[in-house]
Structure formats: structure tokens, C-alpha cells
CSV table of C-alpha atoms in Angstrom, one decimal:
chain,number,residue,atom,x,y,z
A,1,MET,CA,141.9,-7.2,131.8
A,2,ARG,CA,139.6,-5.9,134.8
A,3,TRP,CA,140.8,-2.8,136.2
A,4,GLU,CA,139.2,-5.3,138.9
A,5,GLU,CA,141.5,-8.7,138.0
A,6,GLN,CA,144.5,-5.7,137.6
A,7,VAL,CA,144.8,-5.2,142.0
A,8,VAL,CA,145.7,-7.5,144.5
A,9,GLN,CA,146.0,-5.6,148.2
A,10,HIS,CA,149.9,-5.7,149.2
A,11,GLY,CA,150.9,-5.7,153.0
A,12,GLY,CA,147.5,-3.6,154.0
A,13,GLU,CA,148.8,-0.4,152.8
A,14,VAL,CA,146.9,-0.4,149.3
A,15,PRO,CA,143.0,0.1,149.7
A,16,ALA,CA,140.8,-3.0,147.8
A,17,GLY,CA,141.1,-1.3,144.5
A,18,GLY,CA,144.1,0.9,144.5
A,19,TRP,CA,143.3,3.9,144.9
A,20,ARG,CA,141.2,7.3,143.2
A,21,GLY,CA,141.9,10.7,143.1
A,22,GLU,CA,139.9,13.6,140.7
A,23,PHE,CA,141.4,16.3,140.0
A,24,PRO,CA,140.3,19.8,138.2
A,25,GLY,CA,140.1,19.7,133.6
A,26,GLU,CA,143.2,22.2,134.9
A,27,GLU,CA,146.6,23.0,134.0
A,28,ALA,CA,147.0,23.2,137.5
A,29,SER,CA,146.7,19.3,138.1
A,30,VAL,CA,149.0,17.8,136.3
A,31,PRO,CA,151.9,18.3,138.8
A,32,ALA,CA,149.4,17.8,141.5
A,33,ALA,CA,148.3,14.0,140.5
A,34,ARG,CA,152.2,14.2,140.2
A,35,ALA,CA,152.7,14.9,143.3
A,36,TRP,CA,149.9,12.5,145.3
A,37,VAL,CA,150.6,9.7,142.7
A,38,ARG,CA,154.3,10.6,144.2
A,39,GLY,CA,153.5,10.2,147.4
A,40,LEU,CA,151.2,7.0,147.1
A,41,LEU,CA,155.0,5.0,145.0
A,42,VAL,CA,157.1,6.6,146.6
A,43,THR,CA,158.2,4.0,149.1
A,44,TRP,CA,157.3,0.7,147.1
A,45,ILE,CA,159.1,0.6,143.8
A,46,ALA,CA,162.8,1.7,143.2
A,47,ALA,CA,162.9,5.5,141.5
A,48,PRO,CA,164.0,4.8,137.9
A,49,ALA,CA,160.3,3.1,138.0
A,50,LEU,CA,158.4,6.1,139.5
A,51,ASP,CA,160.3,8.6,137.4
A,52,ASP,CA,158.9,6.4,134.3
A,53,VAL,CA,154.8,6.3,136.4
A,54,LEU,CA,155.3,10.3,137.5
A,55,LEU,CA,156.6,10.9,133.5
A,56,LEU,CA,153.6,9.0,131.7
A,57,LEU,CA,151.0,9.9,133.8
A,58,SER,CA,152.4,13.6,133.4
A,59,GLU,CA,151.6,13.4,129.8
A,60,VAL,CA,148.4,11.6,129.6
A,61,VAL,CA,146.8,14.3,132.1
A,62,THR,CA,148.1,17.0,130.1
A,63,ASN,CA,146.1,15.6,127.1
A,64,ALA,CA,143.0,15.1,129.7
A,65,VAL,CA,142.8,18.8,130.4
A,66,ALA,CA,144.1,20.0,127.1
A,67,HIS,CA,142.4,17.1,124.3
A,68,SER,CA,138.4,16.1,125.8
A,69,ALA,CA,135.7,18.0,127.4
A,70,SER,CA,137.4,17.7,130.8
A,71,GLY,CA,139.5,20.5,130.3
A,72,ARG,CA,136.8,22.4,128.5
A,73,ALA,CA,134.2,22.9,130.7
A,74,ALA,CA,134.4,24.8,133.8
A,75,ASP,CA,133.7,21.9,136.0
A,76,GLY,CA,135.7,19.1,134.3
A,77,ARG,CA,137.1,16.5,136.1
A,78,VAL,CA,140.4,14.5,135.3
A,79,ALA,CA,139.5,10.6,137.4
A,80,VAL,CA,142.9,8.7,137.8
A,81,ARG,CA,143.0,5.3,139.6
A,82,VAL,CA,146.3,3.5,140.6
A,83,ALA,CA,147.5,0.5,141.9
A,84,TRP,CA,150.2,-1.8,142.6
A,85,ALA,CA,150.8,-5.2,142.1
A,86,ALA,CA,153.7,-8.1,140.9
A,87,ARG,CA,155.8,-5.6,140.4
A,88,VAL,CA,154.0,-4.1,138.1
A,89,VAL,CA,152.3,-0.4,138.0
A,90,HIS,CA,148.8,-0.2,136.3
A,91,VAL,CA,147.2,3.2,136.2
A,92,GLU,CA,144.1,4.7,134.7
A,93,VAL,CA,142.5,8.9,134.0
A,94,THR,CA,139.7,9.0,132.6
A,95,ASP,CA,138.6,11.8,131.0
A,96,ALA,CA,134.5,13.5,129.8
A,97,GLY,CA,136.7,12.3,126.2
A,98,SER,CA,136.0,14.0,123.3
A,99,ALA,CA,133.4,14.2,119.7
A,100,THR,CA,136.0,14.6,117.5
A,101,SER,CA,139.3,12.5,118.5
A,102,ALA,CA,140.6,9.4,120.2
A,103,PRO,CA,143.6,8.4,121.3
A,104,VAL,CA,146.9,7.5,118.7
A,105,ALA,CA,150.4,6.5,119.2
A,106,ARG,CA,152.5,9.1,116.6
A,107,VAL,CA,155.2,10.8,115.6
A,108,ALA,CA,155.3,14.4,116.5
A,109,ALA,CA,157.2,17.1,114.1
A,110,ALA,CA,161.0,17.9,115.4
A,111,ASP,CA,160.5,21.2,115.5
A,112,GLY,CA,156.5,20.6,116.8
A,113,ASP,CA,156.2,21.7,120.4
A,114,GLY,CA,153.5,19.4,120.8
A,115,GLY,CA,152.6,15.7,120.2
A,116,ARG,CA,155.2,13.1,121.8
A,117,GLY,CA,152.8,12.5,125.1
A,118,LEU,CA,151.3,9.2,123.5
A,119,TRP,CA,153.8,8.2,121.2
A,120,LEU,CA,157.1,8.4,125.1
A,121,VAL,CA,153.8,5.7,127.2
A,122,ASN,CA,153.8,3.6,123.8
A,123,ALA,CA,157.6,3.3,124.3
A,124,ILE,CA,158.2,3.5,127.8
A,125,ALA,CA,155.2,1.7,128.9
A,126,THR,CA,155.1,-2.4,128.9
A,127,ALA,CA,151.5,-2.3,128.0
A,128,TRP,CA,148.7,0.0,127.4
A,129,GLY,CA,146.1,1.2,125.2
A,130,SER,CA,142.7,3.3,125.7
A,131,HIS,CA,138.4,2.2,125.9
A,132,HIS,CA,135.7,4.4,125.9
A,133,ASP,CA,132.5,4.6,127.5
A,134,PRO,CA,129.3,6.7,126.9
A,135,ALA,CA,128.3,6.8,131.1
A,136,VAL,CA,131.9,7.3,131.7
A,137,GLY,CA,134.2,8.5,129.4
A,138,ARG,CA,137.5,7.8,128.3
A,139,THR,CA,139.9,5.7,129.8
A,140,VAL,CA,143.3,6.3,128.6
A,141,TRP,CA,145.6,3.0,130.6
A,142,PHE,CA,149.1,2.1,131.3
A,143,GLN,CA,151.3,-0.2,132.8
A,144,VAL,CA,155.1,0.3,134.4
A,145,ALA,CA,156.8,-2.8,135.9
A,146,GLU,CA,159.8,-2.6,137.9
């Protein structure tokens, strides 16, 4: 489903197309993106669903910074789009992509420090996926239902 089909204006508060924020491709953007999304959604969705959205957002933004050209380039950026409609939160994280890898949910080593991000997304989100657009970069999206 295309982004435009996911977004419904609600109560005059959610702008057409949802919200869009852009962050530097650096580790400090993970808590900044979380705080931004929390501020957008805190009055719209219940705490358990908000906690899930923020956890998954952290994982996907961390992956964008750690594994894409957005985190390697001095001027790298990560874009976050958020929409809320029909009791579903839709989040997209777009980065500059990677020439060597694509997002894959896998089981991490029990004693490993990483590798659980997309596994969590796969386990918690009601739907998720990714796509690559050469003109824009790679987008990982997920949805969480209330």
C-alpha cells in the first residue's frame, strides 16, 4: 500500500500525509527521533502501543545510522514519517541505503550485542517491510495497531 493511502486526517490535528522529521545520520538522532515521535503521538494512542512504536522506531533508526550510507557520510540524513489513522500507527524510516546489504530479520546470537532490531520489528509490528528507491534511498516501514 502506498504512503498516501495509509494517511487519514483526524480531528484536524494530523497534517495531510502525516508528519515528517529529518535527523542527522548519527547516534544522537535515535533519542531525538524517539522524543519527537513521542511528542506527536502521546495524546493519540495508548501507552502500550506508544511504547511499541518507540521501541521499533529506535531499532530502525539505529539500523539506518549504523548500516547505511546515512551514518557514514558527514552530511548523512535519516527521514522519519509518521501517520496515525484507524487505530494504526504507520512509521517509515528512510536512509541513504547500503551498497552491501538489505534489511533482513534474523535470529541474533544469544551472546551477541546486536542483531535483534528487525527481529523485534518482525515480532511486534502488525506489518512491516522495506523498499529501495534509487532516487531516495532505502525505506523500512512498520505498523503498530492499538
